Coordinates of C-alpha atoms in Angstrom, one line a residue:
Chain A
M1 CA -12.1 -12.4 22.4
I2 CA -8.4 -12.9 23.1
S3 CA -8.2 -16.4 24.5
P4 CA -4.8 -18.0 24.9
S5 CA -6.1 -21.5 24.2
E6 CA -2.9 -23.1 25.4
S7 CA -4.8 -25.9 27.0
T8 CA -6.4 -27.3 23.9
A9 CA -3.4 -27.8 21.7
P10 CA 0.3 -26.8 21.9
P11 CA 0.5 -24.8 18.6
A12 CA -2.2 -22.1 18.8
V13 CA -4.2 -21.2 15.7
T14 CA -2.8 -17.8 14.6
L15 CA -4.9 -17.3 11.5
A16 CA -8.3 -18.7 10.7
A17 CA -10.7 -17.9 7.8
H18 CA -14.1 -19.3 7.3
G19 CA -16.2 -19.3 4.2
L20 CA -14.2 -16.4 2.7
S21 CA -15.8 -15.2 -0.5
R22 CA -15.3 -12.2 -2.8
R23 CA -17.3 -11.2 -5.8
F24 CA -16.4 -8.5 -8.3
G25 CA -19.7 -7.7 -9.9
S26 CA -21.0 -11.0 -11.3
H27 CA -17.5 -12.6 -11.2
T28 CA -16.7 -14.7 -8.2
A29 CA -13.0 -14.4 -7.6
V30 CA -12.8 -16.3 -4.3
D31 CA -15.5 -18.8 -3.3
G32 CA -15.9 -20.1 0.2
V33 CA -12.2 -20.6 1.2
D34 CA -11.5 -22.1 4.6
L35 CA -8.1 -21.8 6.0
Q36 CA -6.4 -22.5 9.3
L37 CA -2.8 -21.8 10.3
R38 CA -1.0 -22.7 13.4
R39 CA 2.1 -21.2 15.0
G40 CA 5.2 -22.5 13.4
E41 CA 3.5 -23.7 10.3
V42 CA 4.4 -22.8 6.7
L43 CA 1.5 -23.0 4.3
G44 CA 2.1 -23.0 0.6
F45 CA -0.7 -21.4 -1.4
L46 CA -0.7 -22.7 -5.0
G47 CA -2.8 -22.1 -8.0
P48 CA -2.6 -21.1 -11.6
N49 CA -2.6 -17.3 -12.4
G50 CA -6.0 -15.8 -11.7
A51 CA -7.0 -18.6 -9.3
G52 CA -7.7 -16.0 -6.5
K53 CA -4.5 -16.4 -4.5
T54 CA -3.8 -12.6 -4.4
T55 CA -7.4 -11.7 -3.7
T56 CA -7.5 -14.2 -0.8
M57 CA -4.3 -12.7 0.6
Q58 CA -5.7 -9.2 0.3
M59 CA -8.7 -10.3 2.3
L60 CA -6.5 -12.0 4.9
T61 CA -4.5 -8.8 5.4
G62 CA -7.5 -6.4 5.6
N63 CA -6.8 -4.7 2.3
L64 CA -10.0 -6.0 0.7
A65 CA -13.4 -6.5 2.3
P66 CA -14.8 -10.0 1.8
T67 CA -18.3 -10.4 0.4
A68 CA -18.9 -13.1 2.9
G69 CA -16.9 -15.0 5.6
A70 CA -14.8 -14.1 8.5
V71 CA -11.1 -13.8 9.3
S72 CA -9.6 -13.9 12.8
V73 CA -5.9 -13.2 13.5
C74 CA -4.6 -14.5 16.9
G75 CA -8.2 -14.6 18.0
V76 CA -9.0 -11.0 17.0
D77 CA -11.7 -10.5 14.3
L78 CA -10.2 -8.7 11.4
L79 CA -13.4 -7.1 10.3
E80 CA -14.5 -5.9 13.8
A81 CA -11.1 -4.8 15.1
P82 CA -9.0 -4.3 12.1
V83 CA -6.3 -2.2 13.8
E84 CA -5.6 -4.7 16.5
A85 CA -5.8 -7.6 14.1
K86 CA -3.4 -6.0 11.7
S87 CA -0.8 -5.5 14.4
H88 CA -0.2 -9.3 14.2
I89 CA 0.3 -9.4 10.5
G90 CA 3.3 -8.8 8.2
Y91 CA 2.4 -8.6 4.5
L92 CA 4.4 -8.6 1.3
P93 CA 2.0 -7.8 -1.5
E94 CA 2.6 -8.8 -5.1
T95 CA 4.1 -5.4 -5.8
P96 CA 6.4 -4.6 -2.8
P97 CA 5.2 -1.3 -1.3
L98 CA 8.6 0.5 -1.4
Y99 CA 9.3 4.2 -1.3
R100 CA 11.9 4.5 -4.0
D101 CA 13.4 7.8 -2.7
M102 CA 14.0 6.5 0.8
K103 CA 17.1 4.7 2.1
V104 CA 16.7 1.1 3.1
G105 CA 17.4 1.7 6.8
E106 CA 15.2 4.8 6.9
Y107 CA 12.4 2.9 5.2
L108 CA 12.5 -0.1 7.6
D109 CA 12.6 2.4 10.5
L110 CA 9.4 4.0 9.2
V111 CA 7.7 0.5 8.8
A112 CA 8.7 -0.3 12.4
R113 CA 7.2 3.0 13.6
L114 CA 4.0 2.3 11.6
H115 CA 3.8 -1.1 13.3
R116 CA 4.2 0.5 16.7
V117 CA 7.6 -1.0 17.5
P118 CA 8.6 0.8 20.7
S119 CA 11.3 3.4 20.0
A120 CA 13.8 1.7 22.3
K121 CA 13.6 -1.5 20.3
R122 CA 13.3 0.0 16.9
R123 CA 17.0 0.2 16.1
A124 CA 17.6 -3.4 17.0
A125 CA 14.5 -4.6 15.1
V126 CA 15.6 -2.8 11.9
D127 CA 19.2 -4.2 12.3
K128 CA 17.8 -7.7 12.8
A129 CA 15.5 -7.5 9.7
Q130 CA 18.4 -6.1 7.6
A131 CA 20.7 -8.9 8.7
R132 CA 18.2 -11.6 8.1
C133 CA 17.5 -10.4 4.6
G134 CA 21.1 -9.7 3.7
L135 CA 20.6 -5.9 3.5
S136 CA 23.1 -4.7 6.1
D137 CA 25.5 -3.6 3.4
V138 CA 22.9 -1.5 1.5
S139 CA 21.3 0.1 4.5
R140 CA 22.3 3.6 3.4
K141 CA 21.4 3.1 -0.2
L142 CA 18.3 4.5 -1.9
I143 CA 15.7 1.8 -2.5
G144 CA 15.1 3.1 -6.0
K145 CA 18.8 2.5 -6.9
L146 CA 18.8 -1.2 -5.8
S147 CA 18.4 -4.1 -8.2
K148 CA 15.1 -6.0 -8.4
G149 CA 16.4 -8.8 -6.2
Y150 CA 17.4 -6.4 -3.4
Q151 CA 14.2 -4.6 -3.7
Q152 CA 12.3 -7.9 -3.2
R153 CA 14.4 -8.5 -0.1
V154 CA 13.6 -5.1 1.3
G155 CA 9.9 -6.1 0.7
I156 CA 10.4 -9.2 2.8
A157 CA 12.3 -7.3 5.5
Q158 CA 9.4 -4.9 5.6
A159 CA 7.0 -7.8 6.3
I160 CA 9.1 -9.2 9.2
V161 CA 10.6 -6.1 10.9
H162 CA 8.0 -6.0 13.6
E163 CA 8.1 -9.8 14.3
P164 CA 4.5 -10.4 13.4
D165 CA 2.7 -13.7 14.4
V166 CA 1.5 -14.2 10.9
I167 CA 3.6 -13.5 7.8
I168 CA 1.8 -13.4 4.5
L169 CA 4.1 -13.4 1.4
D170 CA 2.7 -13.0 -2.1
E171 CA 5.3 -14.6 -4.4
P172 CA 8.3 -13.8 -2.3
T173 CA 11.0 -15.2 -4.6
V174 CA 9.9 -13.6 -7.8
G175 CA 12.7 -11.8 -9.5
L176 CA 15.5 -13.3 -7.5
D177 CA 18.5 -15.2 -8.8
P178 CA 19.0 -18.9 -7.7
N179 CA 21.4 -18.1 -4.9
Q180 CA 19.1 -15.4 -3.5
I181 CA 16.1 -17.8 -3.8
R182 CA 18.1 -20.3 -1.7
D183 CA 18.8 -17.7 0.9
I184 CA 15.2 -16.5 1.1
R185 CA 13.9 -20.1 1.3
A186 CA 16.3 -20.7 4.2
L187 CA 15.1 -17.5 5.8
I188 CA 11.4 -18.6 5.4
R189 CA 12.2 -21.9 6.9
E190 CA 13.9 -20.2 9.8
L191 CA 11.0 -17.8 10.3
G192 CA 8.6 -20.7 10.1
G193 CA 10.0 -22.1 13.4
T194 CA 8.4 -19.3 15.4
H195 CA 5.9 -17.5 13.2
S196 CA 3.1 -18.7 10.9
I197 CA 3.7 -18.1 7.3
I198 CA 1.5 -18.2 4.2
L199 CA 3.3 -17.9 0.9
S200 CA 1.8 -18.0 -2.5
T201 CA 3.9 -19.1 -5.4
H202 CA 3.7 -21.0 -8.7
I203 CA 7.1 -22.6 -8.2
L204 CA 6.2 -26.2 -7.1
P205 CA 9.6 -27.3 -5.8
E206 CA 9.6 -24.2 -3.6
V207 CA 6.5 -25.5 -1.9
E208 CA 7.9 -29.0 -1.5
A209 CA 11.1 -27.6 -0.1
I210 CA 9.9 -25.2 2.5
C211 CA 6.2 -25.8 3.3
D212 CA 4.6 -28.0 5.9
R213 CA 1.2 -27.8 4.3
V214 CA -0.1 -27.1 0.8
Q215 CA -3.4 -25.7 -0.4
I216 CA -4.2 -25.5 -4.1
M217 CA -6.7 -23.0 -5.4
H218 CA -8.5 -23.2 -8.7
H219 CA -11.2 -20.9 -10.0
G220 CA -11.5 -19.3 -6.6
K221 CA -12.1 -22.6 -4.7
L222 CA -9.8 -24.6 -2.5
V223 CA -9.4 -27.9 -4.4
Y224 CA -6.7 -29.5 -2.4
S225 CA -5.4 -29.2 1.1
D226 CA -2.9 -31.6 2.8
T227 CA 0.4 -31.7 4.5
I228 CA 3.5 -32.1 2.4
A229 CA 4.5 -35.2 4.4
A230 CA 1.2 -36.9 3.6
L231 CA 1.6 -35.9 0.0
K232 CA 5.1 -37.4 -0.2
Q233 CA 4.1 -40.5 1.6
F234 CA 1.1 -41.1 -0.6
H235 CA 3.0 -40.7 -3.8
S236 CA 6.4 -41.8 -2.8
G237 CA 7.8 -44.5 -5.1
R238 CA 4.4 -45.1 -6.7
I239 CA 5.5 -43.8 -10.1
L240 CA 8.7 -44.6 -11.9
L241 CA 10.1 -42.6 -14.8
V242 CA 11.7 -45.1 -17.2
G243 CA 13.8 -44.0 -20.1
L244 CA 14.0 -46.5 -22.9
N245 CA 15.7 -45.8 -26.3
N246 CA 14.2 -48.9 -27.9
P247 CA 10.9 -49.3 -26.1
P248 CA 8.6 -52.4 -26.3
A249 CA 4.9 -52.2 -26.6
M250 CA 3.1 -50.6 -23.6
D251 CA 1.4 -53.9 -22.8
E252 CA 4.7 -55.6 -22.4
L253 CA 5.7 -53.0 -19.8
A254 CA 2.4 -53.2 -18.1
A255 CA 2.6 -57.0 -17.9
I256 CA 5.6 -56.9 -15.5
P257 CA 4.5 -58.0 -12.1
G258 CA 3.9 -55.0 -9.8
V259 CA 3.2 -52.6 -12.6
T260 CA -0.3 -51.4 -12.8
R261 CA -0.1 -49.0 -15.8
A262 CA 2.5 -47.7 -18.2
E263 CA 2.2 -44.7 -20.4
A264 CA 4.4 -42.5 -22.5
A265 CA 5.6 -39.3 -20.7
G266 CA 7.8 -37.9 -23.4
E267 CA 10.2 -39.0 -26.1
H268 CA 11.7 -42.3 -25.0
L269 CA 10.4 -41.6 -21.5
F270 CA 7.6 -43.6 -19.8
R271 CA 5.6 -43.2 -16.7
V272 CA 5.2 -46.5 -14.9
S273 CA 2.6 -46.8 -12.1
I274 CA 3.4 -49.3 -9.4
A275 CA 1.0 -51.2 -7.2
A276 CA 1.2 -50.5 -3.5
G277 CA 4.0 -52.3 -1.7
A278 CA 5.5 -53.7 -4.9
D279 CA 9.0 -52.7 -6.3
P280 CA 9.4 -53.9 -9.8
T281 CA 12.6 -51.8 -10.4
T282 CA 14.9 -54.9 -10.5
Q283 CA 12.6 -56.8 -12.9
I284 CA 12.4 -53.8 -15.3
V285 CA 16.2 -53.5 -15.3
T286 CA 16.7 -57.2 -15.9
L287 CA 14.0 -57.4 -18.6
A288 CA 15.4 -54.3 -20.3
A289 CA 18.9 -55.8 -20.4
E290 CA 17.6 -59.2 -21.7
R291 CA 15.3 -57.7 -24.4
Q292 CA 17.6 -54.8 -25.3
W293 CA 15.2 -52.0 -24.6
G294 CA 18.0 -49.5 -24.3
L295 CA 17.4 -48.5 -20.7
H296 CA 19.1 -45.2 -20.0
Q297 CA 17.2 -43.9 -17.0
I298 CA 15.1 -45.2 -14.2
A299 CA 14.0 -43.1 -11.2
P300 CA 11.0 -42.5 -9.0
A301 CA 9.1 -39.5 -10.3
Q302 CA 10.3 -36.4 -8.4
T303 CA 7.6 -33.9 -8.9
N304 CA 4.7 -35.4 -7.1
L305 CA 3.2 -32.0 -6.3
E306 CA 3.3 -31.1 -9.9
D307 CA 1.1 -34.2 -10.7
V308 CA -1.4 -33.2 -8.2
F309 CA -1.3 -29.6 -9.3
V310 CA -1.7 -30.4 -13.0
N311 CA -4.3 -32.9 -12.3
L312 CA -6.5 -30.5 -10.3
T313 CA -6.0 -27.4 -12.3
T314 CA -6.4 -28.6 -15.8
R315 CA -9.7 -30.3 -15.5
D316 CA -12.5 -28.4 -17.1
V317 CA -14.8 -26.3 -15.1
T318 CA -17.8 -28.7 -15.2
D319 CA -15.5 -31.5 -14.0
G320 CA -14.3 -29.4 -11.1
E321 CA -17.8 -28.4 -10.1
K322 CA -18.9 -32.0 -10.1
A323 CA -16.1 -32.9 -7.7
A324 CA -16.7 -29.9 -5.5
Chain B
M1 CA 0.8 7.6 14.4
I2 CA -0.7 10.6 12.6
F3 CA 2.6 12.4 13.1
T4 CA 4.6 9.5 11.8
I5 CA 2.7 9.7 8.5
A6 CA 2.8 13.5 8.5
G7 CA 6.5 13.4 9.0
K8 CA 7.0 10.9 6.3
D9 CA 4.9 12.8 3.8
L10 CA 6.5 16.2 4.7
K11 CA 9.9 14.7 4.1
A12 CA 8.7 13.2 0.8
L13 CA 7.5 16.6 -0.3
F14 CA 11.0 18.0 0.3
T15 CA 12.7 15.1 -1.5
S16 CA 10.8 15.9 -4.6
P17 CA 11.5 19.1 -6.6
I18 CA 7.9 20.3 -6.4
A19 CA 8.2 21.7 -2.9
W20 CA 11.3 23.6 -3.7
V21 CA 9.9 24.9 -7.0
V22 CA 6.8 26.1 -5.3
L23 CA 8.7 27.7 -2.4
T24 CA 11.0 29.5 -4.8
F25 CA 8.1 30.7 -7.0
V26 CA 6.2 32.0 -4.0
Q27 CA 9.2 33.9 -2.6
L28 CA 9.9 35.4 -6.0
I29 CA 6.4 36.6 -6.7
V30 CA 5.5 37.7 -3.2
G31 CA 8.9 39.2 -2.6
Y32 CA 8.8 41.2 -5.8
G33 CA 5.2 42.4 -5.0
F34 CA 6.3 43.3 -1.4
L35 CA 9.3 45.4 -2.5
K36 CA 7.3 47.2 -5.2
R37 CA 4.6 48.1 -2.8
F38 CA 7.1 49.1 -0.2
D39 CA 8.7 51.4 -2.8
E40 CA 5.4 53.0 -3.7
F41 CA 4.6 53.5 -0.1
M42 CA 7.8 55.4 0.5
E43 CA 7.0 57.7 -2.4
V44 CA 3.5 58.6 -1.3
Q45 CA 4.2 58.6 2.4
K46 CA 4.5 62.4 2.7
Q47 CA 1.2 63.0 0.9
L48 CA -0.5 60.4 3.1
L49 CA 0.4 62.4 6.2
Q50 CA -1.9 65.2 5.1
L51 CA -4.9 62.9 5.4
A52 CA -7.0 62.9 8.6
S53 CA -6.5 59.2 9.3
P54 CA -4.0 57.9 6.8
P55 CA -3.8 54.1 6.0
G56 CA -0.6 52.7 7.4
F57 CA 2.2 50.4 6.2
T58 CA 0.1 47.4 7.2
E59 CA -2.9 48.3 5.1
L60 CA -0.9 49.5 2.1
V61 CA 1.9 46.9 2.0
A62 CA 1.3 43.9 4.2
V63 CA -2.3 43.3 3.3
P64 CA -1.8 43.2 -0.5
T65 CA 1.3 40.9 0.1
F66 CA -0.9 38.4 2.0
A67 CA -3.6 38.7 -0.7
T68 CA -1.0 37.7 -3.3
T69 CA -0.2 34.7 -1.2
A70 CA -3.9 33.7 -1.0
A71 CA -4.1 33.8 -4.8
I72 CA -0.9 31.8 -5.2
M73 CA -2.3 29.1 -2.8
L74 CA -5.0 28.5 -5.3
F75 CA -2.6 26.6 -7.6
A76 CA 0.2 25.9 -5.2
V77 CA -2.0 23.7 -3.0
P78 CA -3.2 21.4 -5.8
L79 CA 0.5 21.0 -6.9
L80 CA 1.7 20.1 -3.5
A81 CA -1.2 17.8 -2.8
M82 CA -1.3 15.9 -6.1
R83 CA 1.1 13.1 -5.1
L84 CA -0.1 12.5 -1.6
I85 CA -2.6 9.8 -2.3
A86 CA -2.7 9.4 -6.1
E87 CA 1.0 8.5 -6.3
E88 CA 0.8 6.1 -3.4
R89 CA -2.0 4.3 -5.1
R90 CA -0.2 4.3 -8.4
N91 CA 2.9 2.8 -6.9
Q92 CA 0.8 0.6 -4.6
T93 CA 2.8 1.9 -1.6
I94 CA -0.5 2.8 0.1
V95 CA -0.8 -1.0 0.9
L96 CA 2.0 -0.4 3.4
L97 CA -0.2 2.0 5.3
T98 CA -3.4 0.1 4.9
S99 CA -1.7 -3.1 6.1
A100 CA -0.3 -1.5 9.2
P101 CA -2.3 -1.2 12.4
I102 CA -3.5 2.4 11.5
S103 CA -7.0 3.6 10.8
I104 CA -7.8 5.2 7.5
L105 CA -8.7 8.4 9.4
D106 CA -5.2 8.5 10.8
I107 CA -3.7 8.1 7.4
V108 CA -5.8 10.9 5.9
L109 CA -5.1 13.2 8.9
G110 CA -1.4 12.5 8.7
K111 CA -1.3 13.4 5.0
F112 CA -3.5 16.5 5.7
L113 CA -1.1 17.7 8.4
A114 CA 1.9 17.2 6.2
L115 CA 0.4 19.4 3.5
L116 CA -0.8 22.0 6.0
G117 CA 2.7 22.0 7.6
M118 CA 4.2 22.7 4.2
L119 CA 1.7 25.6 3.6
L120 CA 2.5 27.0 7.1
I121 CA 6.2 27.1 6.1
I122 CA 5.3 29.1 3.0
L123 CA 3.0 31.3 5.1
A124 CA 5.7 31.9 7.7
L125 CA 8.2 32.9 5.0
V126 CA 5.7 35.4 3.6
A127 CA 4.8 36.8 7.1
L128 CA 8.5 37.4 7.7
M129 CA 8.6 40.0 4.9
P130 CA 6.4 42.6 6.7
L131 CA 7.5 41.5 10.1
S132 CA 11.1 42.3 9.1
L133 CA 10.2 45.9 9.3
S134 CA 8.7 45.8 12.8
G135 CA 11.5 47.9 14.1
A136 CA 11.2 50.6 11.5
T137 CA 7.5 51.2 11.5
K138 CA 4.4 50.6 13.5
L139 CA 2.7 47.4 12.4
D140 CA -0.9 46.5 13.1
Y141 CA -0.3 43.1 14.7
R142 CA -4.0 42.4 15.2
L143 CA -4.7 42.9 11.5
I144 CA -1.7 40.7 10.6
G145 CA -2.8 38.1 13.1
S146 CA -6.3 38.0 11.6
I147 CA -5.0 37.7 8.1
V148 CA -2.6 34.9 9.0
L149 CA -5.5 33.0 10.8
G150 CA -7.7 33.5 7.7
L151 CA -4.9 32.3 5.4
T152 CA -4.3 29.2 7.6
L153 CA -7.9 28.3 7.6
M154 CA -8.2 28.8 3.9
A155 CA -5.1 26.8 3.3
A156 CA -6.6 24.0 5.4
A157 CA -9.8 24.1 3.3
F158 CA -7.8 24.1 0.0
S159 CA -5.7 21.2 1.4
A160 CA -8.7 19.1 2.3
V161 CA -10.3 19.6 -1.2
S162 CA -7.0 18.8 -3.0
L163 CA -6.4 15.8 -0.9
Y164 CA -9.9 14.5 -1.7
V165 CA -9.3 14.9 -5.5
S166 CA -5.9 13.2 -5.1
S167 CA -7.8 10.2 -3.7
L168 CA -10.0 9.9 -6.7
T169 CA -7.3 9.1 -9.3
T170 CA -4.0 7.4 -9.7
H171 CA -2.5 10.1 -11.9
P172 CA -0.9 13.0 -9.9
I173 CA -1.3 15.4 -12.8
V174 CA -5.0 14.7 -13.1
A175 CA -5.3 15.2 -9.4
A176 CA -3.6 18.6 -9.6
L177 CA -5.7 19.8 -12.5
G178 CA -8.9 18.4 -10.9
A179 CA -8.1 20.1 -7.6
F180 CA -7.3 23.3 -9.3
G181 CA -10.6 23.1 -11.2
A182 CA -12.6 22.4 -8.0
L183 CA -11.0 25.3 -6.2
M184 CA -11.6 27.7 -9.1
A185 CA -15.2 26.6 -9.3
M186 CA -15.6 27.4 -5.6
V187 CA -14.0 30.8 -6.1
L188 CA -16.2 31.7 -9.0
M189 CA -19.2 30.4 -7.3
G190 CA -18.4 32.3 -4.1
E191 CA -18.4 35.5 -6.1
N192 CA -22.1 35.5 -6.8
V193 CA -24.0 32.3 -6.0
A194 CA -24.5 33.0 -2.3
D195 CA -25.5 36.7 -3.0
N196 CA -27.8 35.6 -5.8
L197 CA -29.6 33.0 -3.6
Q198 CA -29.9 35.5 -0.9
T199 CA -31.6 38.2 -3.0
R200 CA -34.0 35.5 -4.3
G201 CA -35.0 34.8 -0.7
L202 CA -33.4 31.3 -0.6
G203 CA -31.6 32.0 2.6
V204 CA -31.1 28.4 3.6
L205 CA -29.5 27.5 0.3
A206 CA -27.3 30.7 0.5
T207 CA -26.1 29.6 3.9
F208 CA -25.3 26.2 2.4
A209 CA -23.5 27.8 -0.6
Q210 CA -21.3 29.9 1.6
V211 CA -19.7 26.8 3.1
F212 CA -18.3 26.1 -0.4
S213 CA -16.9 29.6 -0.9
P214 CA -13.5 29.6 0.9
V215 CA -12.2 32.8 -0.6
K216 CA -15.4 34.7 0.3
N217 CA -15.1 33.4 3.8
F218 CA -11.5 34.5 4.0
E219 CA -12.4 38.1 3.1
P220 CA -13.7 39.3 6.5
L221 CA -10.6 37.9 8.2
G222 CA -8.5 39.6 5.6
K223 CA -10.0 42.9 6.7
G224 CA -9.4 42.2 10.3
V225 CA -13.0 41.2 11.1
I226 CA -13.2 38.0 13.1
D227 CA -16.4 36.7 11.6
S228 CA -17.2 33.5 13.5
Y229 CA -19.7 32.3 10.8
A230 CA -17.0 32.6 8.1
I231 CA -14.5 30.8 10.3
A232 CA -17.1 28.0 11.0
C233 CA -17.7 27.7 7.2
L234 CA -14.0 27.3 6.5
V235 CA -13.6 24.7 9.3
L236 CA -16.8 22.9 8.1
L237 CA -15.5 22.7 4.5
T238 CA -12.2 21.2 5.7
V239 CA -13.9 18.6 7.9
L240 CA -16.3 17.8 5.1
F241 CA -13.6 17.0 2.5
L242 CA -11.5 15.1 5.0
A243 CA -14.5 12.9 5.7
F244 CA -15.0 12.5 1.9
T245 CA -11.4 11.4 1.6
V246 CA -11.7 8.8 4.4
R247 CA -14.9 7.5 2.7
Q248 CA -13.2 7.3 -0.6
L249 CA -10.3 5.2 0.8
E250 CA -12.7 3.0 2.7
A251 CA -14.7 2.4 -0.5
R252 CA -11.5 1.2 -2.2
R253 CA -11.3 -1.5 0.4
L254 CA -14.9 -2.5 -0.2
R255 CA -14.9 -2.3 -4.0
G256 CA -11.4 -3.6 -4.5

């Protein structure tokens, strides 16, 4: 069933999962996850530890059989034709699968062979992957002798050397220093132009910086799924963080026209919710000056995703089940 | 694809010290035994000539040399096989193979061939000892060929068993000990279980038991007798344990 469905929509669906579930004994690790990924899309997969992200990724890459549900990669059913489906996937597991006593170039050549890159193109594919991940200088070094950050990069290079349609990265920036993280993020963005990427992480700014879409998992269920753009639009400017050294009563803040709610968000820091369309920033500044509240900071709340995340993943289980 | 994996694992064997230690060990023991028997042969050669049909160099020197090799295989194979799957699972590098477009059968066959390739290298080095005298004496090439065939088939059976044990654990040492135990059990069982069952009239069970007696099945070939039933038993044992290994790795995907 390989149907190039170009006619329906320009970006074809590269990865689709329906009702994916996995039980370990009586414990349900993943429960009815639906997922769809189009070409050129970067999907951020979020969730607290133990939410089922890694289990889901293992099922998407054919390393774990689902209890229920189906996965198709570029129109090929992963459970019925695993070998063909896997040829479209590049996977970086939580622990990078590196042979420590191989040289970087030698290892990537092996990976290219295993993924059936034709021998004429193998050299170029390995060189390209090395260049993309900043590994050209260490090509002749033993993987075991490299630092953790470089090993992580070899792990990413391993997932992209055969130019797969779908790239699945389980916490790709773990163990990297800030500069390397920036490089890897740029690389993921670049790859996202032509490939489909799923990456799991618990670094929220990372998702906001590089993903088109975000899905949040909690207790094995998908609790949130939306585009980053929609998320930003929805929350943009609706919460102000106001720092006051000499704060008034909460009611006084809440009484300012355009403010719907005010609450403490830390020491001398307040979270002020704003009604749609209103902008009470000027009023707050003027009032703060008049009444000597000691204003030292006023800014729109930056970490919108964090709010959503905390909101969704700290509710108790009964609450979550009611909502689901 | 099978050969890509076989090449990778054969290379990995030679990057670890185990392969070199085993090779050295085999050469020392077998080489010493060969030279000692050669020496003895030279001493008794004149007396042998007085016999009606005297045993030749092949029977008195080459055959015992190959027999020593067979005994050494009993612990060399588990040692060489222990890392093949256990360590890949321990370091989680097996994910690289299971995520690639390769069937589990190809992965298992690749690893099996790597191990068999290593054992054939050992066997070739051993075979070179008697063959080095091919110009000086008349060798019984048919007997040597039969023994080498038998040793190869037995090495394959040992490899399949050891590979299976390596897929059961993530500790290489446990895999080596387990495989050694399993092979020893088969050797001890082969000594009497099949005969015992036969004398009690349980012919079907005896036939079944003989499959699991690789050393007993090697014996006719070691004497130059091409016993097709013994050969079939060795091949069957190999195929059986390779299938067990595939099943075991498939089960990991299902169980998680």
